[in-house]
Tab-separated table of C-alpha atoms in Angstrom:
chain	number	residue	atom	x	y	z
F	1	MET	CA	-170.275	123.691	-60.309
F	2	SER	CA	-170.288	126.657	-58.294
F	3	THR	CA	-167.947	129.359	-58.782
F	4	GLY	CA	-165.930	131.291	-55.957
F	5	VAL	CA	-163.107	130.954	-53.427
F	6	ARG	CA	-163.673	128.492	-50.978
F	7	GLN	CA	-163.020	130.074	-47.668
F	8	THR	CA	-161.473	126.887	-45.862
F	9	PHE	CA	-158.391	127.936	-47.776
F	10	TYR	CA	-156.042	131.038	-46.281
F	11	PHE	CA	-155.389	133.926	-48.691
F	12	LYS	CA	-154.232	137.283	-47.473
F	13	SER	CA	-155.716	138.837	-50.203
F	14	LEU	CA	-159.188	136.727	-49.779
F	15	SER	CA	-161.830	139.273	-50.210
F	16	GLY	CA	-160.326	140.744	-53.520
F	17	MET	CA	-159.747	137.236	-54.773
F	18	LYS	CA	-163.751	136.221	-54.035
F	19	LYS	CA	-164.486	139.665	-56.014
F	20	LEU	CA	-162.555	138.831	-59.209
F	21	ALA	CA	-163.261	135.381	-59.177
F	22	THR	CA	-167.080	136.042	-59.192
F	23	GLU	CA	-166.185	138.552	-62.238
F	24	GLU	CA	-164.542	136.077	-64.147
F	25	ASN	CA	-166.787	133.154	-63.016
F	26	ILE	CA	-164.074	131.058	-62.120
F	27	GLU	CA	-163.440	128.677	-58.915
F	28	VAL	CA	-160.406	129.326	-56.584
F	29	ASN	CA	-159.435	126.699	-54.158
F	30	GLY	CA	-156.448	125.400	-52.075
F	31	ASN	CA	-154.251	124.389	-55.310
F	32	THR	CA	-154.338	128.045	-56.147
F	33	PHE	CA	-151.178	129.901	-55.707
F	34	GLU	CA	-152.180	133.480	-54.508
F	35	GLU	CA	-149.083	135.206	-56.065
F	36	LEU	CA	-149.888	132.905	-59.433
F	37	PHE	CA	-153.646	134.012	-59.255
F	38	TRP	CA	-152.529	137.982	-59.293
F	39	GLU	CA	-150.176	137.610	-61.989
F	40	LYS	CA	-152.683	135.570	-64.103
F	41	TYR	CA	-155.186	138.362	-63.562
F	42	ALA	CA	-153.791	141.234	-62.883
F	43	GLY	CA	-150.352	141.211	-64.604
F	44	ALA	CA	-146.746	140.554	-63.759
F	45	ASP	CA	-145.699	144.121	-63.319
F	46	ALA	CA	-145.436	144.781	-59.585
F	47	ASN	CA	-146.525	148.293	-59.629
F	48	TYR	CA	-149.760	147.987	-61.529
F	49	ASN	CA	-150.480	144.511	-59.891
F	50	PHE	CA	-150.286	146.106	-56.580
F	51	GLN	CA	-152.853	149.028	-57.312
F	52	ILE	CA	-155.306	146.414	-58.777
F	53	ARG	CA	-154.773	144.292	-55.609
F	54	CYS	CA	-155.650	147.189	-53.347
F	55	LEU	CA	-158.687	147.846	-55.750
F	56	TYR	CA	-160.000	144.482	-55.466
F	57	ASN	CA	-159.608	144.323	-51.746
F	58	GLY	CA	-161.406	147.660	-51.252
F	59	GLU	CA	-158.443	149.430	-49.966
F	60	LYS	CA	-158.520	151.860	-52.842
F	61	THR	CA	-161.476	153.333	-54.940
F	62	LEU	CA	-161.321	153.225	-58.621
F	63	GLN	CA	-160.485	156.897	-58.557
F	64	ASP	CA	-157.643	156.534	-56.527
F	65	VAL	CA	-155.874	153.463	-58.272
F	66	LEU	CA	-156.500	155.667	-61.694
F	67	GLN	CA	-154.758	158.225	-60.292
F	68	SER	CA	-152.262	156.081	-59.043
F	69	PHE	CA	-151.852	154.511	-62.315
F	70	THR	CA	-150.917	157.916	-63.991
F	71	GLU	CA	-148.494	158.553	-61.325
F	72	ILE	CA	-146.714	155.607	-62.110
F	73	GLN	CA	-146.880	156.181	-65.943
F	74	ALA	CA	-145.722	160.124	-65.438
F	75	TYR	CA	-142.580	159.769	-63.263
F	76	ASN	CA	-141.116	156.520	-64.279
F	77	GLU	CA	-139.332	156.628	-67.809
F	78	GLN	CA	-139.859	152.859	-68.489
F	79	TYR	CA	-143.643	153.466	-68.128
F	80	ILE	CA	-144.233	156.111	-70.649
F	81	LYS	CA	-145.444	154.616	-73.713
F	82	LYS	CA	-147.520	155.234	-76.797
F	83	GLY	CA	-149.856	152.443	-75.899
F	84	ASN	CA	-150.992	154.049	-72.719
F	85	VAL	CA	-153.527	155.719	-74.589
F	86	LYS	CA	-155.441	152.615	-73.916
F	87	PHE	CA	-155.288	153.055	-70.407
F	88	VAL	CA	-156.368	156.896	-71.023
F	89	LYS	CA	-159.382	155.541	-72.759
F	90	ILE	CA	-160.154	153.298	-69.922
F	91	VAL	CA	-160.206	156.607	-67.965
F	92	ARG	CA	-162.781	158.122	-70.164
F	93	THR	CA	-165.112	155.357	-69.951
F	94	ALA	CA	-164.701	155.792	-66.167
F	95	ILE	CA	-165.488	159.347	-66.101
F	96	GLY	CA	-168.408	159.252	-68.490
F	97	SER	CA	-170.343	162.444	-68.210
F	98	SER	CA	-169.137	163.301	-64.764
F	99	GLU	CA	-168.977	167.220	-64.121
F	100	TRP	CA	-166.017	168.752	-61.808
F	101	ILE	CA	-166.071	168.912	-58.134
F	102	PRO	CA	-167.330	172.333	-56.748
F	103	ARG	CA	-165.281	175.097	-57.446
F	104	GLY	CA	-162.844	175.849	-54.175
F	105	GLU	CA	-162.540	172.389	-53.657
F	106	TYR	CA	-159.251	170.639	-53.839
F	107	ARG	CA	-158.400	166.893	-54.282
F	108	GLY	CA	-154.724	166.239	-53.538
F	109	ASP	CA	-152.168	168.485	-55.380
F	110	TYR	CA	-155.438	169.660	-57.593
F	111	HIS	CA	-157.607	172.414	-57.613
F	112	VAL	CA	-159.950	172.952	-60.167
F	113	ASP	CA	-158.944	176.713	-60.869
F	114	ASN	CA	-155.301	175.330	-62.110
F	115	ARG	CA	-156.645	174.189	-65.325
F	116	ILE	CA	-154.201	176.503	-67.161
F	117	HIS	CA	-151.284	174.745	-65.481
F	118	HIS	CA	-152.106	171.466	-65.771
F	119	VAL	CA	-154.123	171.376	-69.016
F	120	ASP	CA	-153.703	174.556	-71.244
F	121	ASN	CA	-149.916	174.334	-71.191
F	122	LEU	CA	-150.223	171.368	-73.206
F	123	ALA	CA	-150.795	173.408	-76.578
F	124	GLU	CA	-147.472	174.752	-75.667
F	125	ILE	CA	-146.030	171.232	-77.087
F	126	PHE	CA	-147.317	172.333	-80.722
F	127	ASN	CA	-145.829	175.859	-80.147
F	128	VAL	CA	-142.333	174.287	-79.218
F	129	ILE	CA	-142.577	171.801	-82.382
F	130	ALA	CA	-143.464	174.845	-84.968
F	131	ARG	CA	-140.765	176.865	-83.217
F	132	GLU	CA	-137.726	174.097	-83.775
F	133	LEU	CA	-138.923	173.213	-87.149
F	134	GLU	CA	-138.316	176.889	-87.912
F	135	ALA	CA	-135.155	177.057	-86.045
F	136	ARG	CA	-133.678	173.982	-87.962
F	137	VAL	CA	-134.633	175.508	-90.923
F	138	LYS	CA	-133.184	178.869	-90.379
F	139	LEU	CA	-129.812	177.521	-88.890
F	140	LEU	CA	-129.001	175.630	-92.419
F	141	GLU	CA	-129.840	178.897	-94.180
F	142	GLN	CA	-126.529	180.542	-92.726
F	143	PRO	CA	-123.416	181.057	-95.098
F	144	ILE	CA	-121.622	178.541	-93.321
F	145	PHE	CA	-123.924	175.604	-94.490
F	146	LYS	CA	-124.187	176.922	-97.809
F	147	HIS	CA	-122.404	174.224	-99.627
F	148	SER	CA	-123.337	171.269	-97.190
F	149	ASP	CA	-125.181	168.404	-97.544
F	150	ILE	CA	-127.057	168.384	-94.257
F	151	LYS	CA	-130.666	168.771	-93.956
F	152	PRO	CA	-133.016	169.882	-91.111
F	153	TRP	CA	-134.072	166.364	-90.171
F	154	THR	CA	-130.940	165.033	-90.068
F	155	LEU	CA	-129.662	167.461	-87.334
F	156	GLU	CA	-128.952	166.207	-83.887
F	157	VAL	CA	-132.327	166.130	-82.071
F	158	GLN	CA	-131.601	167.479	-78.078
F	159	ASP	CA	-135.020	166.283	-76.918
F	160	ASN	CA	-135.706	162.938	-77.737
F	161	ARG	CA	-139.440	163.437	-77.031
F	162	TYR	CA	-139.503	165.156	-80.219
F	163	GLU	CA	-137.243	162.843	-82.289
F	164	GLU	CA	-140.031	161.361	-84.211
F	165	ILE	CA	-141.335	164.823	-85.401
F	166	LEU	CA	-138.135	166.680	-85.955
F	167	THR	CA	-136.817	163.884	-87.889
F	168	ASN	CA	-139.505	163.519	-90.358
F	169	GLU	CA	-138.732	165.396	-93.531
F	170	ALA	CA	-142.546	165.806	-94.640
F	171	ASN	CA	-142.767	167.949	-91.594
F	172	TYR	CA	-140.387	170.691	-92.777
F	173	SER	CA	-142.730	172.264	-95.143
F	174	PRO	CA	-143.818	175.616	-93.964
F	175	ALA	CA	-147.680	174.376	-94.732
F	176	ILE	CA	-146.798	171.697	-92.003
F	177	ILE	CA	-145.239	174.083	-89.565
F	178	GLU	CA	-148.350	176.593	-89.811
F	179	GLN	CA	-150.515	173.560	-89.008
F	180	PHE	CA	-148.616	172.735	-85.568
F	181	LYS	CA	-149.211	176.687	-84.900
F	182	HIS	CA	-152.945	175.670	-85.778
F	183	LYS	CA	-153.137	173.009	-83.403
F	184	ALA	CA	-152.125	174.916	-80.622
F	185	ASN	CA	-154.499	177.478	-81.209
F	186	TYR	CA	-157.199	174.939	-81.831
F	187	PHE	CA	-156.543	173.063	-78.833
F	188	LEU	CA	-156.670	176.160	-76.487
F	189	SER	CA	-160.188	177.076	-78.253
F	190	ALA	CA	-161.091	173.571	-77.857
F	191	ILE	CA	-160.650	173.387	-74.165
F	192	GLU	CA	-162.657	176.446	-73.551
F	193	GLU	CA	-165.335	175.021	-75.691
F	194	ASN	CA	-165.617	171.796	-73.789
F	195	THR	CA	-165.857	172.242	-69.897
F	196	TYR	CA	-166.212	168.798	-68.423
F	197	PRO	CA	-163.556	166.074	-67.731
F	198	GLY	CA	-164.415	163.452	-70.403
F	199	GLN	CA	-164.303	166.188	-72.987
F	200	ILE	CA	-160.704	167.313	-71.852
F	201	LEU	CA	-159.877	163.558	-71.729
F	202	ASP	CA	-161.210	163.469	-75.671
F	203	LEU	CA	-158.970	166.043	-76.797
F	204	ILE	CA	-156.125	164.589	-75.130
F	205	ILE	CA	-156.889	161.131	-76.545
F	206	ALA	CA	-157.078	162.971	-80.015
F	207	ASN	CA	-153.544	164.371	-79.902
F	208	TRP	CA	-152.193	161.764	-78.349
F	209	ASP	CA	-149.726	160.867	-80.923
F	210	TYR	CA	-147.862	164.186	-80.094
F	211	PHE	CA	-148.459	164.281	-76.412
F	212	TRP	CA	-147.767	160.655	-75.106
F	213	ASN	CA	-144.133	161.104	-73.986
F	214	PHE	CA	-144.782	164.389	-71.806
F	215	THR	CA	-144.949	163.844	-68.108
F	216	SER	CA	-147.374	167.074	-68.017
F	217	THR	CA	-149.915	165.086	-70.141
F	218	TYR	CA	-149.897	162.552	-67.455
F	219	GLU	CA	-150.430	165.056	-64.772
F	220	ALA	CA	-153.349	166.361	-67.208
F	221	VAL	CA	-155.397	163.131	-67.308
F	222	GLU	CA	-154.689	162.932	-63.202
F	223	TYR	CA	-156.303	166.479	-63.084
F	224	CYS	CA	-159.516	165.268	-64.674
F	225	ILE	CA	-159.543	161.949	-62.546
F	226	ALA	CA	-158.966	163.735	-59.444
F	227	LEU	CA	-161.306	166.623	-59.996
F	228	SER	CA	-164.264	164.547	-61.788
F	229	ALA	CA	-167.364	164.638	-59.221
F	230	LYS	CA	-167.792	160.893	-60.271
F	231	VAL	CA	-165.609	157.796	-61.309
F	232	THR	CA	-167.955	155.259	-62.259
F	233	ASP	CA	-166.549	151.267	-60.976
F	234	LYS	CA	-168.082	148.435	-62.990
F	235	PRO	CA	-166.739	144.798	-63.649
F	236	LEU	CA	-166.007	145.544	-67.022
F	237	ILE	CA	-163.952	148.723	-66.242
F	238	ARG	CA	-161.804	146.950	-63.792
F	239	LYS	CA	-161.314	144.010	-66.389
F	240	SER	CA	-160.147	146.377	-68.766
F	241	LEU	CA	-157.757	147.716	-66.300
F	242	ARG	CA	-156.559	144.526	-65.608
F	243	GLU	CA	-156.208	143.666	-69.311
F	244	PHE	CA	-154.018	146.719	-70.002
F	245	SER	CA	-151.802	145.898	-67.103
F	246	ILE	CA	-151.614	142.231	-68.314
F	247	GLN	CA	-150.401	143.571	-71.866
F	248	THR	CA	-148.069	146.143	-70.476
F	249	ASN	CA	-146.116	143.639	-69.136
F	250	SER	CA	-146.030	141.516	-72.312
F	251	GLU	CA	-144.760	144.548	-74.308
């Protein structure tokens, strides 16, 4: 039996459904409900689902859609999840070995020369961790706490983005604190040595456990997407994006 979409039936997103049906080697006919079709193959999340429809309908490029995904994640608290590293890995695959767009060109709000603001500043996350760990230890060295059973890792955490780290007893050893300082310096030096968008993403992925819940991280990812000279659009990449959307809704 041939696959595809029988065009005798009316669908608002016919072209996109035809493209997806061809990729999945399935047949869509008049018994198919359009909304259920997209929910099955693009997930039930309205924001992600919409972007994927735009991609398959040819209304947006993959580069545009990947940027939209990062903006959804960056500016909506419910989308900031540790599992978003799967999405960043999809971005990494799509960017491949692309170089940056020519210097002096803009892509929306992004400019190649603004890397310090959008990427280098991620190193400060490590410095903040180190300073906070040291400050909490120093606080409990004050005389008022001399006979207290309070420990640095039991103190209230003001910024919940650091909660996992600051409530971990193991992180309060001087050696570990120094490691966080070293991570900051290493991240900056590694950026200087790795000058392509994909290489920057590799560094972000490698440090994802520390970066995942910061808006600035998603802005850095978008910086790499927006300023990549080439973003490869392949069926396998689109399928990975759809699978990410579907899995996100089930979490």
